[in-house]
Amino acid sequence: MSVKGSSSKGASVREIFSTMEYGPAPEADDVARDWLKRHGNRFGHYIGGRFTEPVSGEYFATQHPGDASELAQVAQGDEADVAAAVAAAKEALPAWQQLGPHGRARYLYALARHMQKHARLLAVVEALDNGKPIRETRDLDVPLAARHFYHHAGWAQLLESEFAGYEGVGVCGQIIPWNFPLLMLSWKVAPALAAGNTVVLKPAEFTPLSALLFAELASEVGLPAGVLNIVTGDGRTGAALVGNEGLDKVAFTGSTEVGRSIRKATAGRGLKLSLELGGKSPFIVFDDADIDGAVEGVVDAIWFNQGQVCCAGSRLLVQESVAQRLEAKLIERMEKLREGPSLDKSIDIGAIIAPVQLSKIERLVQQGRDEGYACFQPSWSVPKDGWYYPPTLFSNVSPAATIAQEEIFGPVIVSMTFRTPEEAVELANDSRYGLAASVWTENVNLALDVAPKLKAGVVWVNCTNVFDAAAGFGGYRESGFGREGGREGMYEYLKPSFVPGLPKYSSEELAAPAGADELDAGVRESSATPGLPAIDRTPKLFIGGKQKRPDGNYVYPVVGEGGKRVGQAPLGNRKDVRDAVEAADKSAAWTKNTAHGRAQVLYYLAENLSLRAPEFEERLRALTGADRKAAEREVHASIARLFSYAAWADKYDGSVHPTPMRNVTLAMNEPWDVLAVVAPEEAPLLGFVSLVAPALAMGNRVVAVPSSKAPLAATDLYQVFETSDLPAGAVNIVTGVKDELAGVLAKHDAVQAMWYFGSREGSEVVERESAGNLKATWVNFGRKRDWYDPVQGEGREFLRHATRVKNIWVPYGE
Ligand code: NDP
């Protein structure tokens, strides 16, 4: 194999005929060069419907990775540019909202059409700016980007009927990476506009051109000024955007490290946040798979877009009995891959985005070699002009090796073997990430048994790297939270209409329980048996199905209406929280239960609560000073709420998306596993039940912190739990000072999601501390719901937060 990639450039037709090598098949770049020239190879920001000079007057070069040549100068945005763009987006918002669903749908449709009309220009600009093969920009990036606008033109049209009771969040700040510049723009801009929001988008420093071209197309279709704003620049521009106080939502795609810093920077600001981060996705091949098909799958998984794909299949897990055969075929295939200039239509692999990324890949590959892993690279050499890296395979890698754990974001795959499906699942889940997974087997039973066990937002069966606007995309674990695409993606840009009108808690309502910081002398209860002292009835914590004394053995006084002592509650600490999380983590039985089984338990809880209704009413009266009628109402509403979620348990089901690639795509609502719930101070029984019941209904194991001031309404539930067939560890309760416990839960890495209903400050702590493992949070920013109102207190909003959507792609046809 002497003629590969760019080295074939000089071959004459006669030579090609005699060797039968590929000749070059270059796509003309004149259309893109003309466009750049029309702009004088220099671009300002796109703000308020026109291109503007950056306030600082600073520009930087964007280059073609295929030969390191400069394509254009682009504005470096700073805080002042960002402020101008946010102001333009804010100004445009009311008119854009008033335009209504149909008006917005027309614009989205026009954008989709216009993108299609300019598909070739877009494809060439993208290939030049990114260095990826034109074949990919032409056949995937651009058509899929247009498809997102078509799909979301549909959601815009259906907004009022399909998202009744919801409204747009407002001004959205969006930050995208360089690997799929136009596609990531469309994943962010299309749903934002469809939901009635306006946008400020920052493309990546390395790839700003397709976003600027898109802005021009938006102007041509007459998109109202200020609805879309593009501010170019590097990470500092991104940080300035995140820091702007005028935003209502931040959407980010990029590295986990920057995602984590954005989580911290936005904590407590009342913003909606979605993060689509890194991955180290498994590609699992079982021994009955079509091995040739699987080899082509690996090519698509890790050499598509030079492996610079967040969901790249970068860990090859092969069943031992076929590992050698697969590896031999893969090596043979690697020899035949073609690497070269992005505009050559017959290349498979283009250039790496930038020298910094190339060095990262080289460093990690060197580390793999230094650690003694066998490394294969094809015999042909890569072009010398630009920033190229050859396809690379590491064999027999230990699952703990750096190259098996760290995202390389380049054309490098590591392989390891397994013997049983259980081992495959264990290896697949041995990662802090959880974006995607690919499963190869001819046995559909095996595939559909394994898919739900994989901790990943997308599972592709016998396919990989397929995407569609109708199917949500997003991660588990440190791959982030939130989805892009589909119905679930729309919710990322909407909020319930009642939320802005909710009242704020008064400081009195939020005050910590009196005496919580002091040891309690105790309450002397009167004895029912004359002559004998009362038996101590101080409740304990509820952990792993058992009542447990708190670690510190401390209790605090529970003071009812008028300062009267009602009893004591255990003062849980960080160790108790850890024990509770561990119990929840271990208790898989509840998650494995069927939806019908969970419904039965929830009905049983309701039944047992109703048997004890008078006791709970008495307790509520003592705790809150409620009169008899109000106490009865709270108990009755709590029973009804349990009935609601028993009803929902087997009805909040997923959907099947008719994606266009001969696929059924199963969108499954999966539980978070361990969900932490911090209940509100008010309505101590109903508020608690309103949060714990939906979490349980969806199969989560719950660690709950009840109202600090009135915890006894929840501790009285232990006996209800114990007599209702709820498996040990499904619900764990730790009482104490709410915000302290919330902080510990937010930091805990085994908690995957957390809900907090309390103060604004507490909401901020939960959001900030959740950055460690990037758990999904749902907090109230100090706003008070009416738990009796069925719109505010129950329903799909709760169920949506109690689940995450996994899309399983199952192809059909021979
Ligand atoms: P980043 O996460 O740094 O970049 C993503 C986007 O965020 C870019 O627009 C970037 O701007 C911007 N940005 C950078 N710093 C900040 C900040 N502090 N606040 C707000 N925005 C910021 O990824 P890189 O491009 O640096 O790539 C580094 C690694 O990240 C890769 O090697 C890869 O492992 C991973 N990655 C993952 C992606 C994914 O899709 N999951 C995509 C890209 C990278 P700018 O580019 O101009 O600096």
mmCIF file of C-alpha atoms and ligand atoms in Angstrom, residues 60 76 174-180 184 202-207 232-243 250 252-259 261-262 265 276-279 308-311 353 356-357 360-361 364 406-410 433 435 473 479, ligand 1:
data_model
loop_
_atom_site.group_PDB
_atom_site.id
_atom_site.type_symbol
_atom_site.label_atom_id
_atom_site.label_comp_id
_atom_site.label_asym_id
_atom_site.label_seq_id
_atom_site.Cartn_x
_atom_site.Cartn_y
_atom_site.Cartn_z
ATOM 1 C CA PHE A 60 -7.960 36.049 16.062
ATOM 2 C CA GLN A 76 -12.610 37.968 20.192
ATOM 3 C CA GLN A 174 -25.331 28.456 24.682
ATOM 4 C CA ILE A 175 -21.744 27.270 24.401
ATOM 5 C CA ILE A 176 -20.666 24.658 21.897
ATOM 6 C CA PRO A 177 -17.494 22.734 21.079
ATOM 7 C CA TRP A 178 -15.535 22.349 17.867
ATOM 8 C CA ASN A 179 -16.240 18.732 16.960
ATOM 9 C CA PHE A 180 -19.681 19.232 15.338
ATOM 10 C CA MET A 184 -24.270 21.390 17.962
ATOM 11 C CA LYS A 202 -20.719 31.122 21.544
ATOM 12 C CA PRO A 203 -19.141 28.763 19.044
ATOM 13 C CA ALA A 204 -15.736 27.219 19.748
ATOM 14 C CA GLU A 205 -12.653 29.294 19.086
ATOM 15 C CA PHE A 206 -11.393 26.753 16.540
ATOM 16 C CA THR A 207 -14.610 26.522 14.521
ATOM 17 C CA THR A 232 -17.195 34.477 18.945
ATOM 18 C CA GLY A 233 -14.115 34.018 21.081
ATOM 19 C CA ASP A 234 -12.282 31.552 23.262
ATOM 20 C CA GLY A 235 -12.903 30.140 26.721
ATOM 21 C CA ARG A 236 -12.840 33.620 28.263
ATOM 22 C CA THR A 237 -15.800 34.617 26.090
ATOM 23 C CA GLY A 238 -17.598 31.471 27.250
ATOM 24 C CA ALA A 239 -16.889 32.336 30.874
ATOM 25 C CA ALA A 240 -18.152 35.887 30.306
ATOM 26 C CA LEU A 241 -21.363 34.511 28.834
ATOM 27 C CA VAL A 242 -21.889 32.121 31.747
ATOM 28 C CA GLY A 243 -21.219 35.000 34.157
ATOM 29 C CA VAL A 250 -27.247 27.947 30.078
ATOM 30 C CA PHE A 252 -23.213 23.685 27.332
ATOM 31 C CA THR A 253 -21.514 20.945 25.354
ATOM 32 C CA GLY A 254 -17.847 20.301 25.941
ATOM 33 C CA SER A 255 -15.427 18.871 28.446
ATOM 34 C CA THR A 256 -16.506 17.576 31.831
ATOM 35 C CA GLU A 257 -14.008 19.887 33.491
ATOM 36 C CA VAL A 258 -15.522 23.063 32.015
ATOM 37 C CA GLY A 259 -19.022 21.647 32.564
ATOM 38 C CA SER A 261 -16.972 24.874 36.460
ATOM 39 C CA ILE A 262 -20.184 26.079 34.794
ATOM 40 C CA ALA A 265 -20.613 29.360 38.415
ATOM 41 C CA GLU A 276 -23.584 17.464 27.570
ATOM 42 C CA LEU A 277 -20.085 16.382 28.494
ATOM 43 C CA GLY A 278 -17.423 13.830 27.786
ATOM 44 C CA GLY A 279 -17.581 10.096 27.441
ATOM 45 C CA GLN A 308 -13.355 13.544 18.271
ATOM 46 C CA VAL A 309 -16.854 12.520 19.248
ATOM 47 C CA CYS A 310 -18.237 12.731 22.772
ATOM 48 C CA CYS A 311 -20.064 9.419 22.302
ATOM 49 C CA ILE A 353 -8.692 20.034 15.132
ATOM 50 C CA VAL A 356 -3.172 21.262 21.336
ATOM 51 C CA GLN A 357 -5.542 18.356 20.726
ATOM 52 C CA LYS A 360 -3.101 15.515 24.046
ATOM 53 C CA ILE A 361 -3.630 12.435 21.875
ATOM 54 C CA LEU A 364 -2.018 9.687 26.121
ATOM 55 C CA GLU A 406 -9.607 8.971 30.273
ATOM 56 C CA GLU A 407 -11.358 10.493 27.279
ATOM 57 C CA ILE A 408 -8.675 10.726 24.570
ATOM 58 C CA PHE A 409 -10.925 12.457 22.024
ATOM 59 C CA GLY A 410 -8.961 11.181 19.083
ATOM 60 C CA TYR A 433 -18.876 8.651 32.231
ATOM 61 C CA LEU A 435 -22.951 8.912 27.459
ATOM 62 C CA PHE A 473 -29.389 12.513 23.396
ATOM 63 C CA SER A 479 -21.389 12.811 30.989
HETATM 64 P P1 NDP B 1 -13.924 22.827 26.290
HETATM 65 O O1 NDP B 1 -14.864 22.201 27.232
HETATM 66 O O2 NDP B 1 -12.879 23.714 26.840
HETATM 67 O O3 NDP B 1 -14.718 23.686 25.208
HETATM 68 C C1 NDP B 1 -16.075 23.648 24.920
HETATM 69 C C2 NDP B 1 -16.621 25.056 24.759
HETATM 70 O O4 NDP B 1 -16.571 25.751 26.009
HETATM 71 C C3 NDP B 1 -15.823 25.904 23.800
HETATM 72 O O5 NDP B 1 -16.693 26.799 23.141
HETATM 73 C C4 NDP B 1 -14.899 26.635 24.722
HETATM 74 O O6 NDP B 1 -14.371 27.785 24.158
HETATM 75 C C5 NDP B 1 -15.810 26.938 25.869
HETATM 76 N N1 NDP B 1 -15.133 27.199 27.140
HETATM 77 C C6 NDP B 1 -13.865 26.908 27.516
HETATM 78 N N2 NDP B 1 -13.645 27.303 28.783
HETATM 79 C C7 NDP B 1 -14.804 27.849 29.225
HETATM 80 C C8 NDP B 1 -15.215 28.429 30.458
HETATM 81 N N3 NDP B 1 -14.401 28.503 31.507
HETATM 82 N N4 NDP B 1 -16.466 28.860 30.573
HETATM 83 C C9 NDP B 1 -17.317 28.778 29.536
HETATM 84 N N5 NDP B 1 -16.983 28.258 28.350
HETATM 85 C C10 NDP B 1 -15.748 27.789 28.192
HETATM 86 O O7 NDP B 1 -13.286 21.740 25.412
HETATM 87 P P2 NDP B 1 -11.953 21.872 24.572
HETATM 88 O O8 NDP B 1 -12.320 22.390 23.269
HETATM 89 O O9 NDP B 1 -10.892 22.620 25.310
HETATM 90 O O10 NDP B 1 -11.502 20.371 24.513
HETATM 91 C C11 NDP B 1 -10.859 19.768 25.621
HETATM 92 C C12 NDP B 1 -11.341 18.366 25.820
HETATM 93 O O11 NDP B 1 -12.735 18.382 26.081
HETATM 94 C C13 NDP B 1 -11.205 17.475 24.605
HETATM 95 O O12 NDP B 1 -9.958 16.883 24.555
HETATM 96 C C14 NDP B 1 -12.271 16.472 24.847
HETATM 97 O O13 NDP B 1 -11.808 15.465 25.689
HETATM 98 C C15 NDP B 1 -13.351 17.248 25.542
HETATM 99 N N6 NDP B 1 -14.436 17.689 24.647
HETATM 100 C C16 NDP B 1 -15.626 17.072 24.730
HETATM 101 C C17 NDP B 1 -16.630 17.435 23.884
HETATM 102 C C18 NDP B 1 -17.961 16.788 23.927
HETATM 103 O O14 NDP B 1 -18.708 16.904 22.982
HETATM 104 N N7 NDP B 1 -18.320 16.129 24.980
HETATM 105 C C19 NDP B 1 -16.456 18.455 22.859
HETATM 106 C C20 NDP B 1 -15.180 19.104 22.902
HETATM 107 C C21 NDP B 1 -14.219 18.700 23.752
HETATM 108 P P3 NDP B 1 -13.067 27.669 23.253
HETATM 109 O O15 NDP B 1 -13.143 26.447 22.444
HETATM 110 O O16 NDP B 1 -13.160 28.830 22.408
HETATM 111 O O17 NDP B 1 -11.919 27.700 24.195
#
